[in-house]
Structure formats: C-alpha cells, structure tokens
Coordinates of C-alpha atoms in Angstrom, one line a residue:
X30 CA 0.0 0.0 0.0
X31 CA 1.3 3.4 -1.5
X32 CA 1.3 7.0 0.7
X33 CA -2.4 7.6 0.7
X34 CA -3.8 4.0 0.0
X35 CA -3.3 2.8 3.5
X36 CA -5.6 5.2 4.9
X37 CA -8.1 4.3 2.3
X38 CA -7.9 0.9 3.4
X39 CA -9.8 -0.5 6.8
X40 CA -10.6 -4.2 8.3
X41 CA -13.9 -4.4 8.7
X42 CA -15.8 -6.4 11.4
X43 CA -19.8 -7.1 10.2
X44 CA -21.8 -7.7 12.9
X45 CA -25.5 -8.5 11.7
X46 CA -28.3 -9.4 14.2
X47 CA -30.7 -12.9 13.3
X48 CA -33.5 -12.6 11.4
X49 CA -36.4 -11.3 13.8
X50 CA -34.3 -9.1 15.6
X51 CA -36.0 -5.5 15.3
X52 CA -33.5 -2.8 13.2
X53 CA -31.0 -0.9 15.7
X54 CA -31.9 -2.5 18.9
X55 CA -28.2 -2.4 20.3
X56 CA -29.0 -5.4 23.2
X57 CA -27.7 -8.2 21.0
X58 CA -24.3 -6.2 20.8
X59 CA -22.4 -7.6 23.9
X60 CA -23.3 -11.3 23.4
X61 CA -22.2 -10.9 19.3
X62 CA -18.8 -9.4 20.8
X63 CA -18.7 -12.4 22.7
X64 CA -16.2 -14.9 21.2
X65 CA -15.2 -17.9 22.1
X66 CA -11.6 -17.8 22.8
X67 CA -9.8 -20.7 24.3
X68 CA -12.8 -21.7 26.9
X69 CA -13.2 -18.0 27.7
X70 CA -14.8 -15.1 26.2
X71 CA -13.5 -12.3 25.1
X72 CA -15.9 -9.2 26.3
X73 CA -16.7 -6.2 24.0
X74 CA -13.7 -3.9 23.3
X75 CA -13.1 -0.6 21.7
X76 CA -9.6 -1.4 20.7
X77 CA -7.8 -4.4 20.6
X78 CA -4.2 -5.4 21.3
X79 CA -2.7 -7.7 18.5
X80 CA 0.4 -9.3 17.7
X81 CA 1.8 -10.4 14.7
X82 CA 4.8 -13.4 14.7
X83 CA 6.7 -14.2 11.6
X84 CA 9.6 -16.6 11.3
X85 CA 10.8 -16.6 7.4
X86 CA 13.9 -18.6 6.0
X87 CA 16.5 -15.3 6.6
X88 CA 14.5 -14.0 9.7
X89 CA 12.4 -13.7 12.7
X90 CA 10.3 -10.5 13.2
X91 CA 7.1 -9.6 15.8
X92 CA 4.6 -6.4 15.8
X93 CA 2.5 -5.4 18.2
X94 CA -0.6 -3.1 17.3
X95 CA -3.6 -1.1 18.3
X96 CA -6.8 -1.9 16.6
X97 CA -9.8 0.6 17.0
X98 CA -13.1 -0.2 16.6
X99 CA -16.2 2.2 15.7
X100 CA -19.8 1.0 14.8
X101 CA -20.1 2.9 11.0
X102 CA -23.4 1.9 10.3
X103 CA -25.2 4.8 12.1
X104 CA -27.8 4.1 15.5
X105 CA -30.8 3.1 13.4
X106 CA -29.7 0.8 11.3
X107 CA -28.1 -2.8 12.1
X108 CA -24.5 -2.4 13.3
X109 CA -21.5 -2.6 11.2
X110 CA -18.6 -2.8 13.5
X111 CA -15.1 -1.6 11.6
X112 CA -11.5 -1.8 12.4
X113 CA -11.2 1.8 11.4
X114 CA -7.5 2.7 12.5
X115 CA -4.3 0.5 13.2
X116 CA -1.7 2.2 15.0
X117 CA 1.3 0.0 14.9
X118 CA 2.8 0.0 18.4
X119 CA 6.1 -1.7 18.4
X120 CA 8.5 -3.6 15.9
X121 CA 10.7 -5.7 16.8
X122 CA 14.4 -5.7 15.2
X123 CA 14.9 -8.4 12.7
X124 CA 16.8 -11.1 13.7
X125 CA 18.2 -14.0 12.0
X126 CA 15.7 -17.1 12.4
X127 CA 17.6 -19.4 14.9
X128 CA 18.1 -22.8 13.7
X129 CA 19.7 -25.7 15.3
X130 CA 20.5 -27.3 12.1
X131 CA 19.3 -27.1 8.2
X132 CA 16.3 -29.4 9.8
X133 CA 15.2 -28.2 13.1
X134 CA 14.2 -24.6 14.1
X135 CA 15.7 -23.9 17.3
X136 CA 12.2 -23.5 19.3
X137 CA 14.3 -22.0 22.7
X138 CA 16.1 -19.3 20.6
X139 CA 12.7 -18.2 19.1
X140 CA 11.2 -18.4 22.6
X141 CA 14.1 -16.4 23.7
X142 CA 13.5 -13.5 20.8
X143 CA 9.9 -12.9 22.1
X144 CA 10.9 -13.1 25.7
X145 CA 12.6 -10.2 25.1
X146 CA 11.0 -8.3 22.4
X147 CA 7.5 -8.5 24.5
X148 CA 9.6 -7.1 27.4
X149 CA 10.6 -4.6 25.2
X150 CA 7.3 -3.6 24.0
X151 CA 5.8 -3.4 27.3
X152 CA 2.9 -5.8 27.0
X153 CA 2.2 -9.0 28.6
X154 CA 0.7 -11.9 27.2
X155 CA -2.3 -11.4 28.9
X156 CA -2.3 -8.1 27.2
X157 CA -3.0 -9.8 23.7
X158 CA -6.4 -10.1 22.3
X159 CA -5.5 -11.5 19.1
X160 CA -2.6 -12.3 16.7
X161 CA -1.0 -14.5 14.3
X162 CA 1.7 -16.8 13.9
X163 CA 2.7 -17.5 10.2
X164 CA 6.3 -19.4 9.5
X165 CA 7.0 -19.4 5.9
X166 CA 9.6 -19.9 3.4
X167 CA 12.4 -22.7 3.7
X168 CA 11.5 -22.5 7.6
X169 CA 8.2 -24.3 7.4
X170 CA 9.8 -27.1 5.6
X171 CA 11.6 -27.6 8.8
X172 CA 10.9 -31.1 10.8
X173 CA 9.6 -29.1 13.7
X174 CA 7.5 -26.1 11.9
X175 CA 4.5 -27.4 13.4
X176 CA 5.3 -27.9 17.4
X177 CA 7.5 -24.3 16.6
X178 CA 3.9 -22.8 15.8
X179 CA 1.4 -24.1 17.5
X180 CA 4.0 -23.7 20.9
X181 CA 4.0 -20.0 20.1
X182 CA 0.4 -19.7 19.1
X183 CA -0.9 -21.5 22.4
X184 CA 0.9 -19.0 25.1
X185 CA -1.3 -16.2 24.3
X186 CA -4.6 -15.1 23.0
X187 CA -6.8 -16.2 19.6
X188 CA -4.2 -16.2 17.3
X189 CA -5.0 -17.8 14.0
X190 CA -2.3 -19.9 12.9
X191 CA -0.8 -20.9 9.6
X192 CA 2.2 -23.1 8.5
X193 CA 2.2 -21.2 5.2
X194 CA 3.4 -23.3 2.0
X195 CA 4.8 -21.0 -0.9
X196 CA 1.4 -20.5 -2.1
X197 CA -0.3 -18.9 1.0
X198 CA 2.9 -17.2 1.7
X199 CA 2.9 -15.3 -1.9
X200 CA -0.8 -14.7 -1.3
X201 CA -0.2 -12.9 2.8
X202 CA 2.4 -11.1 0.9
X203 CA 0.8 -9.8 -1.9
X204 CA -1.7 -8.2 0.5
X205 CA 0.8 -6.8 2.5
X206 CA 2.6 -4.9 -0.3
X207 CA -1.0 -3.9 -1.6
X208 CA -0.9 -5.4 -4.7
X209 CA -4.5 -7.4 -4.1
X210 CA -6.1 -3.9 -3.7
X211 CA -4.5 -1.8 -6.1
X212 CA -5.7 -4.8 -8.5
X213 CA -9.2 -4.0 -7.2
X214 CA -8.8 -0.1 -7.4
X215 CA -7.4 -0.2 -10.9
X216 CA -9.3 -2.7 -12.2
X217 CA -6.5 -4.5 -13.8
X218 CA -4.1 -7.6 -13.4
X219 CA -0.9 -7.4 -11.0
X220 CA 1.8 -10.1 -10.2
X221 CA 3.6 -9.5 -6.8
X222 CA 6.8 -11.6 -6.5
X223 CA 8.0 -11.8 -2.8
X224 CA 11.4 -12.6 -2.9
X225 CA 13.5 -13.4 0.5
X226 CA 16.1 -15.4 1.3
X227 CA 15.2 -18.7 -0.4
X228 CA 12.1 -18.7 -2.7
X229 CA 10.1 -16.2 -4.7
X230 CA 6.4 -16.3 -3.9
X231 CA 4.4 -15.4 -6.7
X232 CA 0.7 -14.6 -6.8
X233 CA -1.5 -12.9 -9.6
X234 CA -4.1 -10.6 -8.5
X235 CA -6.9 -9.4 -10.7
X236 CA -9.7 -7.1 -10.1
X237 CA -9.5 -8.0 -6.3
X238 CA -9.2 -11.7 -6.3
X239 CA -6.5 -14.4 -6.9
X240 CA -5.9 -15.7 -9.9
X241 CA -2.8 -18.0 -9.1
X242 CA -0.2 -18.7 -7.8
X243 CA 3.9 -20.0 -8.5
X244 CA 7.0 -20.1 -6.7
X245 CA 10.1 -20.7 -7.8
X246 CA 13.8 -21.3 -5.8
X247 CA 15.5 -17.9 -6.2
X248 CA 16.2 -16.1 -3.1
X249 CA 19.1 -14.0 -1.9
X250 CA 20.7 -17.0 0.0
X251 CA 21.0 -19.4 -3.0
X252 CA 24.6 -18.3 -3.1
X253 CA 26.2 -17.4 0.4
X254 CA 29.7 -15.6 1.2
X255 CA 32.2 -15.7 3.9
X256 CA 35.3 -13.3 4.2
X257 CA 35.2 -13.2 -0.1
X258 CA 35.0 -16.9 -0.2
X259 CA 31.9 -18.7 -2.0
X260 CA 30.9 -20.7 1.0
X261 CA 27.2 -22.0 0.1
X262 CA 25.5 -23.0 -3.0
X263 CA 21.7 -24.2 -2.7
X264 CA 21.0 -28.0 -4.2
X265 CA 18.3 -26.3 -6.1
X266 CA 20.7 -24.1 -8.1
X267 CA 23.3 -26.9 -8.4
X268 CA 21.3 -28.7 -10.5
X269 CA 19.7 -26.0 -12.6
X270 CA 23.6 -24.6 -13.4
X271 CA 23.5 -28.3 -14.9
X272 CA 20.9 -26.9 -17.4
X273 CA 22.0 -23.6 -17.9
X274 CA 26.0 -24.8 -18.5
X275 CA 27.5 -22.5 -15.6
X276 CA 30.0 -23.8 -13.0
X277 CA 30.3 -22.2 -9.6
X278 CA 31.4 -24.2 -5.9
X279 CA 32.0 -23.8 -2.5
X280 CA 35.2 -22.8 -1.8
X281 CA 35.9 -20.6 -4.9
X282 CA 37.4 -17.3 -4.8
X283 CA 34.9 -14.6 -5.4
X284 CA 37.2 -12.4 -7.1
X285 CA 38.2 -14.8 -9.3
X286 CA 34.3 -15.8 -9.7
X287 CA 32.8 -12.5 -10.0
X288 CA 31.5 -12.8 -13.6
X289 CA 30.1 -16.1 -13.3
X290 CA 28.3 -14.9 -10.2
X291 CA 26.8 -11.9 -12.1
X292 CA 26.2 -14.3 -15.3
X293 CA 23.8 -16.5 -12.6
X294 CA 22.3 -13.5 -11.1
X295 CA 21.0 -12.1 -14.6
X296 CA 20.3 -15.6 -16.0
X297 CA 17.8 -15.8 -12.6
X298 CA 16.1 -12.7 -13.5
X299 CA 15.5 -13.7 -16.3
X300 CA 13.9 -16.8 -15.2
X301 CA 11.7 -15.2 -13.2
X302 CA 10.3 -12.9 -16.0
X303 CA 10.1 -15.6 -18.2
X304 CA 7.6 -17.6 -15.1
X305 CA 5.5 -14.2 -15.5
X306 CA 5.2 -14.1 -19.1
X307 CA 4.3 -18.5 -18.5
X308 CA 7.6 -19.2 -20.8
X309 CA 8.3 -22.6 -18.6
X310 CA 11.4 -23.9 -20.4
X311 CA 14.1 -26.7 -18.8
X312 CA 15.7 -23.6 -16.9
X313 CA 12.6 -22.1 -15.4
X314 CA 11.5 -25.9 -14.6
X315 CA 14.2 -27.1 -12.4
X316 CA 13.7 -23.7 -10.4
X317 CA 10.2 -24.7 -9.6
X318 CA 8.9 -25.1 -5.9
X319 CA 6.0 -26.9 -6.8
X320 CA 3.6 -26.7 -9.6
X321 CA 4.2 -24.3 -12.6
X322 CA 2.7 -20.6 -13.4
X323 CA -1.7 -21.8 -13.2
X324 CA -3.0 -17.9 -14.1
X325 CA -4.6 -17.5 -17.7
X326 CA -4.9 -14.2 -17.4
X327 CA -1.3 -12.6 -17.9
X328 CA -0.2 -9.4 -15.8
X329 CA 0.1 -6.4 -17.4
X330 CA 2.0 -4.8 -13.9
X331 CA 4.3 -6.4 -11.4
X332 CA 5.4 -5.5 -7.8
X333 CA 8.4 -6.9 -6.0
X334 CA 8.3 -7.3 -2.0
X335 CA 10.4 -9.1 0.5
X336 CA 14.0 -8.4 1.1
X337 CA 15.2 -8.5 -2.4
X338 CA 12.3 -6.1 -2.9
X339 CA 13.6 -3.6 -0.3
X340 CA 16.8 -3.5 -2.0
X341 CA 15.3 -3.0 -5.2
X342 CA 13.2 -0.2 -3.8
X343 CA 16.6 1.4 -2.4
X344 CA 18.3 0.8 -5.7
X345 CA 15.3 2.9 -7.5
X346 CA 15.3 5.6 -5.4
X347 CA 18.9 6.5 -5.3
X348 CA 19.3 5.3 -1.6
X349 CA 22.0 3.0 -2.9
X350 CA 23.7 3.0 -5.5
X351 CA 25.5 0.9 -7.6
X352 CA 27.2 1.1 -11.0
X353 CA 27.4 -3.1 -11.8
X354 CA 26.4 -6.3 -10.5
X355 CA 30.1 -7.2 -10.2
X356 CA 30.7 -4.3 -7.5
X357 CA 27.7 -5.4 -5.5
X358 CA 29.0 -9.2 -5.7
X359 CA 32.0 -8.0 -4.3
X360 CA 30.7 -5.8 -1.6
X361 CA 28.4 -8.5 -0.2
X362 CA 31.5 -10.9 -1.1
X363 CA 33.1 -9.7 2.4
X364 CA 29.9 -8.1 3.7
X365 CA 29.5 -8.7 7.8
X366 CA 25.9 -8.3 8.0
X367 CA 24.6 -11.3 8.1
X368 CA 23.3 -10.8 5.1
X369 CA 26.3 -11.9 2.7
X370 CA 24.8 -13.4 -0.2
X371 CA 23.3 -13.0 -3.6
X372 CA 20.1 -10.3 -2.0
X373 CA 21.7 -6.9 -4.2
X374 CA 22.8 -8.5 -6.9
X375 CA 19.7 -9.8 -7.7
X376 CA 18.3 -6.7 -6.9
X377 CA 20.5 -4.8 -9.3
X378 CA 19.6 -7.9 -12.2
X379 CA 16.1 -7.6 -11.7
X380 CA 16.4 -3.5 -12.0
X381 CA 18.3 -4.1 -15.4
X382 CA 16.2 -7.1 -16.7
X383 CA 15.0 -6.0 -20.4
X384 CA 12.1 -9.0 -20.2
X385 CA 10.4 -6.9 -17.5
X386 CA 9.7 -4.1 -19.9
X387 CA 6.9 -4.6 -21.0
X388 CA 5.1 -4.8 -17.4
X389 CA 4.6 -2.0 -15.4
X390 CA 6.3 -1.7 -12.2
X391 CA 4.2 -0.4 -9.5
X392 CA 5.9 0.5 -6.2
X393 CA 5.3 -2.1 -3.5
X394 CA 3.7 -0.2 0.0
X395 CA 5.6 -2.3 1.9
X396 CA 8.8 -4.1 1.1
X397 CA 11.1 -6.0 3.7
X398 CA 8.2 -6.1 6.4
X399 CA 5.2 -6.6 4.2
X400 CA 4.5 -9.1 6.8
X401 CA 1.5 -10.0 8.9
X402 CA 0.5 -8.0 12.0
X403 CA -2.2 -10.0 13.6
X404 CA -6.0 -11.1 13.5
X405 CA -8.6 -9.1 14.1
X406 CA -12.4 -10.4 14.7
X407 CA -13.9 -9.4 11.3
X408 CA -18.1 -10.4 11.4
X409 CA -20.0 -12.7 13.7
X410 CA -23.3 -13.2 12.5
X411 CA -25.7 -15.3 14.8
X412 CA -29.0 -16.1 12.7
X413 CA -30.9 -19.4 12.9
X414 CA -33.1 -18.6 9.4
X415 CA -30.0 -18.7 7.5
X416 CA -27.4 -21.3 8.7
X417 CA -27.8 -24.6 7.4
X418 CA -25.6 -27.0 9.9
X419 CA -25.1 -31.1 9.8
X420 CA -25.6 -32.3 13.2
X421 CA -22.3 -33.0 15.6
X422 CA -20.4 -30.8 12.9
X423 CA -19.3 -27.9 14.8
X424 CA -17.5 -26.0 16.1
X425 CA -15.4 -25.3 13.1
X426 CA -12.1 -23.7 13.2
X427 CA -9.6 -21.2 11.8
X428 CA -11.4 -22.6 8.4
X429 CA -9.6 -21.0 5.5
X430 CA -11.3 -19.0 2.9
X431 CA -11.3 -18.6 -1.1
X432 CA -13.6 -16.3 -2.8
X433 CA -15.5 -17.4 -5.8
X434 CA -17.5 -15.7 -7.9
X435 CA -20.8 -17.8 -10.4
X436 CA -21.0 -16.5 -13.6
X437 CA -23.6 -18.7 -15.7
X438 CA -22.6 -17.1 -18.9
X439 CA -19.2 -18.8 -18.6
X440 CA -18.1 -22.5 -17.3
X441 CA -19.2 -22.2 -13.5
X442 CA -18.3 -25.8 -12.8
X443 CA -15.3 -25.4 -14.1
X444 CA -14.6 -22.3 -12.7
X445 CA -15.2 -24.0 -9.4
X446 CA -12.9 -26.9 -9.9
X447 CA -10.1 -24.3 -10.6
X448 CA -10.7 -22.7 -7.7
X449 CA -11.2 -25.2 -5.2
X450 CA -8.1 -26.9 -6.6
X451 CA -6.3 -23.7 -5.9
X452 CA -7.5 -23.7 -2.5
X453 CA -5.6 -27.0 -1.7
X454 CA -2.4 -25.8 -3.2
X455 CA -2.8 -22.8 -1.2
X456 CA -4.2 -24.1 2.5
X457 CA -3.4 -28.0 1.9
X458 CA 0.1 -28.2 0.5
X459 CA 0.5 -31.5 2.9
X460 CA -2.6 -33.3 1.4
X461 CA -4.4 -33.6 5.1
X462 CA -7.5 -32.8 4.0
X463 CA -8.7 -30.2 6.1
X464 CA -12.3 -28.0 5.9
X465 CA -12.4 -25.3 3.1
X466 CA -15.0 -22.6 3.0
X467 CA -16.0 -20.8 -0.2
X468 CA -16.9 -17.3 -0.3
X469 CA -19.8 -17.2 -2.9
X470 CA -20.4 -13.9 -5.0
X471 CA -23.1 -13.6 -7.9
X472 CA -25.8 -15.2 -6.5
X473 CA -27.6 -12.7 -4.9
X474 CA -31.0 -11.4 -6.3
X475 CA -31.7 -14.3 -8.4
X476 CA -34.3 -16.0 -9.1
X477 CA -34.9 -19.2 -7.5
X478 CA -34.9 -21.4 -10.5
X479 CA -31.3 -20.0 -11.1
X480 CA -30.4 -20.9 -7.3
X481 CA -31.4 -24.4 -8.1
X482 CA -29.6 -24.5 -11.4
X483 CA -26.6 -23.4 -9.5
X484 CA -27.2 -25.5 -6.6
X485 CA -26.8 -28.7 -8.9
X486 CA -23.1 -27.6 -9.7
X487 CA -22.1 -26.9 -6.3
X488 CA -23.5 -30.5 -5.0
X489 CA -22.1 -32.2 -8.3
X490 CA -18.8 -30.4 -7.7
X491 CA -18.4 -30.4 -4.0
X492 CA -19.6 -34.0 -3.6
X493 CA -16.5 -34.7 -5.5
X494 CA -13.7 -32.7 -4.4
X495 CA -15.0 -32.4 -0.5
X496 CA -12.3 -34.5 1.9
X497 CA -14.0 -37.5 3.3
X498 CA -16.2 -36.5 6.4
X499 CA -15.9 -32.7 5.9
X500 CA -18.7 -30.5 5.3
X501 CA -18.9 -28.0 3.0
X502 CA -19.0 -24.1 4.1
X503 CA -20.5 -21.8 2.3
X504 CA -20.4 -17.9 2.8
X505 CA -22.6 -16.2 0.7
X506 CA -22.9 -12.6 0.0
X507 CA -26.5 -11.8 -0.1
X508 CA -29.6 -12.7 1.5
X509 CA -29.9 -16.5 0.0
X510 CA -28.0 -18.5 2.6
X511 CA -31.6 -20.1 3.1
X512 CA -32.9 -20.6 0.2
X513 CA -29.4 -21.5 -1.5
X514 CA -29.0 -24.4 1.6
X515 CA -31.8 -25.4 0.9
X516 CA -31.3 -26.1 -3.3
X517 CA -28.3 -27.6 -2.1
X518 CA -29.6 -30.1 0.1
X519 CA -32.7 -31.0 -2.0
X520 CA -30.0 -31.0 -4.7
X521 CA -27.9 -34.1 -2.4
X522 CA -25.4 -32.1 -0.9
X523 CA -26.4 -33.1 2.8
X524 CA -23.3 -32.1 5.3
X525 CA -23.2 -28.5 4.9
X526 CA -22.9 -24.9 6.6
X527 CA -24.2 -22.3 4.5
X528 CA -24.2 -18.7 5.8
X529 CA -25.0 -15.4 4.5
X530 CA -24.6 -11.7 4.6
X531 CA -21.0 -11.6 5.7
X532 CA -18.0 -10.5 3.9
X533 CA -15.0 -13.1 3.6
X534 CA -12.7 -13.2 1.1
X535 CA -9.4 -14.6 0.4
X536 CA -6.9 -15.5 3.1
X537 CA -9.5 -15.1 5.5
X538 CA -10.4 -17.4 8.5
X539 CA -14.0 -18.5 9.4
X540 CA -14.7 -20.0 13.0
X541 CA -18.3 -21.1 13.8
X542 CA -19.2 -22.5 17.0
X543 CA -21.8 -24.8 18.9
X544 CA -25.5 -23.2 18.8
X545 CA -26.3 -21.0 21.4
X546 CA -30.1 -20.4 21.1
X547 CA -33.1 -23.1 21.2
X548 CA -33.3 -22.3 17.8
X549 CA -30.1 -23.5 16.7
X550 CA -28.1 -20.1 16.0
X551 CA -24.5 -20.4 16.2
X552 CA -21.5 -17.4 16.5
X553 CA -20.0 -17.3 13.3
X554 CA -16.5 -14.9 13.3
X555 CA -14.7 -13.8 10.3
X556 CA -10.9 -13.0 11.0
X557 CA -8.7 -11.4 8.9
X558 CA -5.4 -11.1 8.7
X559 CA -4.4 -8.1 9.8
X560 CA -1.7 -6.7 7.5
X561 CA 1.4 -4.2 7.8
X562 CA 1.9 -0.9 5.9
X563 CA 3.5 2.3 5.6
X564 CA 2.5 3.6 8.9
X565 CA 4.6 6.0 11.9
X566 CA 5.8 3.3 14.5
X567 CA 5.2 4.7 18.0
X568 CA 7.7 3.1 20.3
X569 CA 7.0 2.9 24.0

C-alpha cells in the first residue's frame, strides 16, 4: 500500500443481528462481541491489542498493534462494526531465524526472541487479544515447523495460525505490499513476487481476487559468502547450473568468480520474467517449488516485496547506489551483516532485466516487512433462518477461505474446480484434508430457478472434491444463505454450513461454534489477517 492507500484501506468487522431481531436495537451487541476464545470469552472492546509473529527462512520478526473499533453503520440501522484505524505500536528488530540445524528450528532461541521483544514492548501476554503466527519460506519445511507454531500460538490469545506453504505465503504477501487492492482499485491484473532469502512467492491478483499462484527457488541465499569466499551454494541451483552450462562451488574465490556470479544472477532474472510471461522452459523448470505458473490471465504490472524487494526499492530511489552487479557481488563478497549473499545483486539484475519491460512496475507499500500483523475479529453473525448445519459438525475452526465468484454465462463448474483446486495448493500443500469454506459472490438477487440451477453444480462439484467427512461451508454474499442451503440439500449435498450476509474473502479465517439459542443459531466470526503498511511506529 502506497502514501495515501493505507488510509483508504480498513478491516472491517460485520456484525448483523438474526433474522427477527428488530432494526437498531443495540442489546444483542455484547453477546455478538462475545467470542469464544480458548474456553473464555472475550468481552466487547473498543480497541484491541494484536500481535503479529513471523519466522521466514533469513528471519524472525514480531509487531504489536492497536486496533480501534467504531460501529459505521449509524444508531438506526443494524450495526456494522469496523477496524477503522491500526496504530502499529512496536517492531521488533529483525533477527536472523535461529536454527539448530538445516532441519530443526531452534524452538528455545525463538522463545528467547519474544521473551525479550515483548519485554521490550511493554505488553504482557495477557495483554494480547488477538494475533497471528505464520512461518513461511524454507523454515516451514523444517521437521519441527508445526510444534514451533502451535508452541508459540498457544501462550497467548486467539491467534489464527498458519504453517504457510509457498502459495499462501505469496498470497499474505501480496496483500501486505498492496498489490490485491490496487488490482481491485485499478481494475487490472498485478503479479507480486516476494522474494526473500530462499524462494520467490508469486501470486496474480486481478480485479480483487487471486488468480494463481507460482514459486520458484531464487532467493538471496541461494549463493552465500564468507570473508570473499563462495561458501554456500543451494541444491536447487546446483542442478539447474547443470541446465544452464555455468559452474560455480563452494570454496571458490569470489574475485576470481565474479562474472560467473553476475552471469547467474542475470540468468535468474531472467527466469523469473520468463515464469510471469508463462515461458516454462528446462531452466525455469528445475527452479520450480511446486507446480508451474496456473493464471490464464497474464499481468500487465508487477510488484516486488520481500527483502530482495527492499533493496530494489533502495536501488530505485537513489538510496543505494550501484554502477554493476560485479561491485555489489564483491561488496556483499566480504559483507558482515549477516546478510552476505546473492540479495543486491539480484536486486540490481532484476532493475536491469530488459524482459520486464513490457510490465509496469508499481511501487510495493511495503517491502522488507510486508508481513503480517495480527487477527482481528472481522463479522459474527448469529442467525438461525440462514445457517444450514449437519448435526455433531461444529464447532469449526480457523477454516480458511477462497472467494469465488458464479457466472452462468461462462463454465461455473469449471470455474469451481479451478478454484477449489487452488484452494488445496494454497491451505493443503500437505494433502491432510482439512475443511475449506468458499466465499460465494453472484448469486444474490436471483431467481430461485437459477439458485437451483446453481445449486446442482455446487453439490455435483463439492460432492466430488470435499475431503472424506468434511462438510462444506459456504459464505454467501446476499440474503440466500436459506434458500441457496436449501437447493443444495434438495440437490444431495447433505453435510453443509451455509451462511450469508458476511464478507469473507481470500486468506481469511472462518470459525463457527456450537448453537447457542433453542433455535439452533450459532457465533460465526470472520478473521482477517491483519496486515502491515507504511505507517509511523510509535515506540513505547
């Protein structure tokens, strides 16, 4: 997000009473604030606390922020409760992400890190409200991501928590650096590339909404230094030198190696333009984390974020200059740091990359700490008339979210395949099967013979692709969560939760919990994550 963008932007929390309830009566308010949090609730607030915890391959970094929330819906009409300011509190320094070895994080060093860096912000933990934990990059390939996670995600608060896979990862970060909303504001097709220490996350935004997804192994630390020596090469680029017929080992003199270390530092770039334009040749295909470039729609802009994209931000501006790759290489050659590696160089390649011309480069808002800053409660609707709920299937939690939008003039059911298979690379990179919910636009208003009509592609669709046991969740974005659940059931789709009148989109959260009325209501709360941008710090 760009100078004035990030005030345009706000994270909203819909709060809409059941059907019955009579317009602006305010008594429901306390008990829809009331969420269930860890066998507690939390009571209405103003203004919440939230922190925001990400370990990435190069480093380790937490933020600690003010929410403040208003009701912007007026007295007399039903309330509409917004996250109208973030005031970011605190950020910590960033610190190399301690590892005990190239296969286990070391949990007591990260433990250590926000020890300290809470002490340093002044808070407690039972000053937190909310927050998230996300560990991306090469770290959550580690053999003890998970215990690392859910260890820090369990000491305080309702933190949502995600192991993020390259897919999610380029997704957080392309809302961080703003790319997902200036594609909405523009109207037009972006391409963020998040580049760090070991991968480059790429997702496609168009119009608002992802349109896919790649990643690909070139990072800053694919080539590392020590005291002008060559001391690490990643496997990854091992073998694709193979392809591309360059040599370059452990051990070898930079000096001596400086043109072949520029030669793989352009040859990269252009990889990764070639991956945006969907060129997939031998070179771009050993480089692949994952499956290939899935968008059909090609970007017509592109935004870098991450480390590499901080330095390219600083090489742009005239903050640091440079007149050749081979003087960065031999700067960062002998660089002590802790950052001596292939980060500028790449940098300066992607700057002077001619396949990048014809895309227009749009400033990132946030570069090097486009990075989540916690979870905020987003909507909580609590409405027996339009919640359509299998027996013994809640509660339901921290259920991960992918918008989708019916068009009958095109292929709806395959337009849903693509995006529920998108929603396994994203949230399911493991193959454990865990609930989706689908956040359904372009139903409202119609007729009821089109809700049936659409209601026999969702059960033919969902009965196939829904993990054994799980039910399918359904956010709609009108008033037809009733009459769609309905369709759907008399259509054969039996285990289901279909809700409507809330807004969810991508990389959202939905929890829903047990009934709490006679009449079988249940709390439904939307999170969002909560997202950095180019805001003052106010340090305590």
């Amino acid at each position: 997000m760009g100078g004035g963008e990030g005030k345009e932007r706000q994270y909203q929390v819909d709060i809409r009473l059941g059907n019955g309830a009579p317009e602006g009566s305010s008594e429901p308010l306390g008990a829809l604030f009331a969420v269930l949090r860890k066998g507690r609730l939390m009571k209405r607030k103003d203004a919440m606390t939230t922190v925001g915890i990400d370990l990435g391959t190069s480093t380790t970094k937490l933020v600690v922020s003010r929410l403040r929330l208003a009701n912007t819906a007026g007295h007399t009409r039903i309330p509409r409760i917004e996250i109208v300011d973030r005031q970011v509190v605190y950020r910590s320094p960033l610190y190399r992400t301690p590892l005990l070895n190239d296969s286990l994080i070391d949990m007591a060093g990260v433990g250590e890190i926000l020890n300290a860096e809470y002490r340093r912000a002044g808070i407690t933990f039972a000053d937190i409200d909310t927050g998230a934990v996300i560990i991306t990059g090469e770290t959550a390939t580690r053999d003890n991501a998970r215990e690392v996670v859910m260890f820090l995600a369990d000491r305080a608060g309702d933190f949502v928590v995600a192991t993020a896979g390259p897919d999610l990862e380029g997704i957080l970060a392309g809302k961080g650096s703003g790319a997902l909303e200036w594609s909405k504001r523009m109207n037009r097709t972006v391409a963020n590339v998040d580049i760090g220490g070991g991968t480059a996350n790429i997702a496609l935004f168009s119009r608002g909404e992802v349109r896919g997804t790649c990643t690909l192994a070139i990072g800053g630390r694919v080539i590392e230094f020590e005291r002008g020596v060559v001391r690490r090469v990643s496997p990854v680029l091992k073998k694709w030198m193979q392809v591309t017929d360059m040599r370059l080992e452990p051990g070898w003199r930079v000096d001596h190696s400086v043109e072949m270390l520029c030669r793989i530092s352009d040859r990269l770039a252009g990889c990764l333009a070639g991956v945006l334009h969907q060129r997939v040749g031998p070179p771009e295909r050993e480089l692949l984390v994952g499956h290939p470039p899935n968008w059909v729609e090609p970007p017509d802009a592109w935004m870098v974020s991450g480390g590499v994209g901080g330095m390219i931000a600083a090489l742009l501006d005239g903050s640091r200059s440079a007149s050749s790759c081979k003087e960065l290489v031999i700067e960062r050659a002998w660089a002590e740091d802790g950052f001596a590696d292939m980060g500028l160089p790449l940098a300066y390649s992607l700057v002077h990359e001619q396949s990048f011309a014809d895309l227009e480069r749009i400033p990132a808002g946030e570069t090097t700490r486009a990075t989540v800053i916690g979870a905020g409660t987003q909507s909580m609707e609590i409405s027996g008339a339009t919640v359509h709920v299998e027996a013994g299937r809640l509660p339901l939690r921290n259920v991960p979210v992918m918008a989708f939008t019916y068009d009958p003039e095109g292929v709806p059911e395959e337009d849903l395949r693509q995006v529920l298979a998108r929603g396994k690379q994203i949230y399911d990179p493991g193959g454990e099967n865990p609930p989706l919910a689908l956040a359904v636009r372009g139903l409202s208003g119609r007729h009821f013979s089109d809700l049936q009509e659409a209601a026999e592609v969702f059960s033919r669709v969902l009965g196939e692709d829904l993990p054994g046991g799980e039910p399918a969740v359904l956010i709609m974005d009108g008033d037809v969560g009733k009459a769609f659940g309905q369709c759907l059931s008399a259509a054969g789709l039996k285990s289901l939760v279909c809700i409507d009148q809330i807004q969810a989109g991508d990389g959202d959260y939905v929890d829903i919990g047990e009934p709490v009325m006679e009449s079988g209501a249940v709390p439904v709360a939307v999170k969002t994550l909560v997202l950095d941008g180019p805001r003052e710090v106010k340090k305590r």
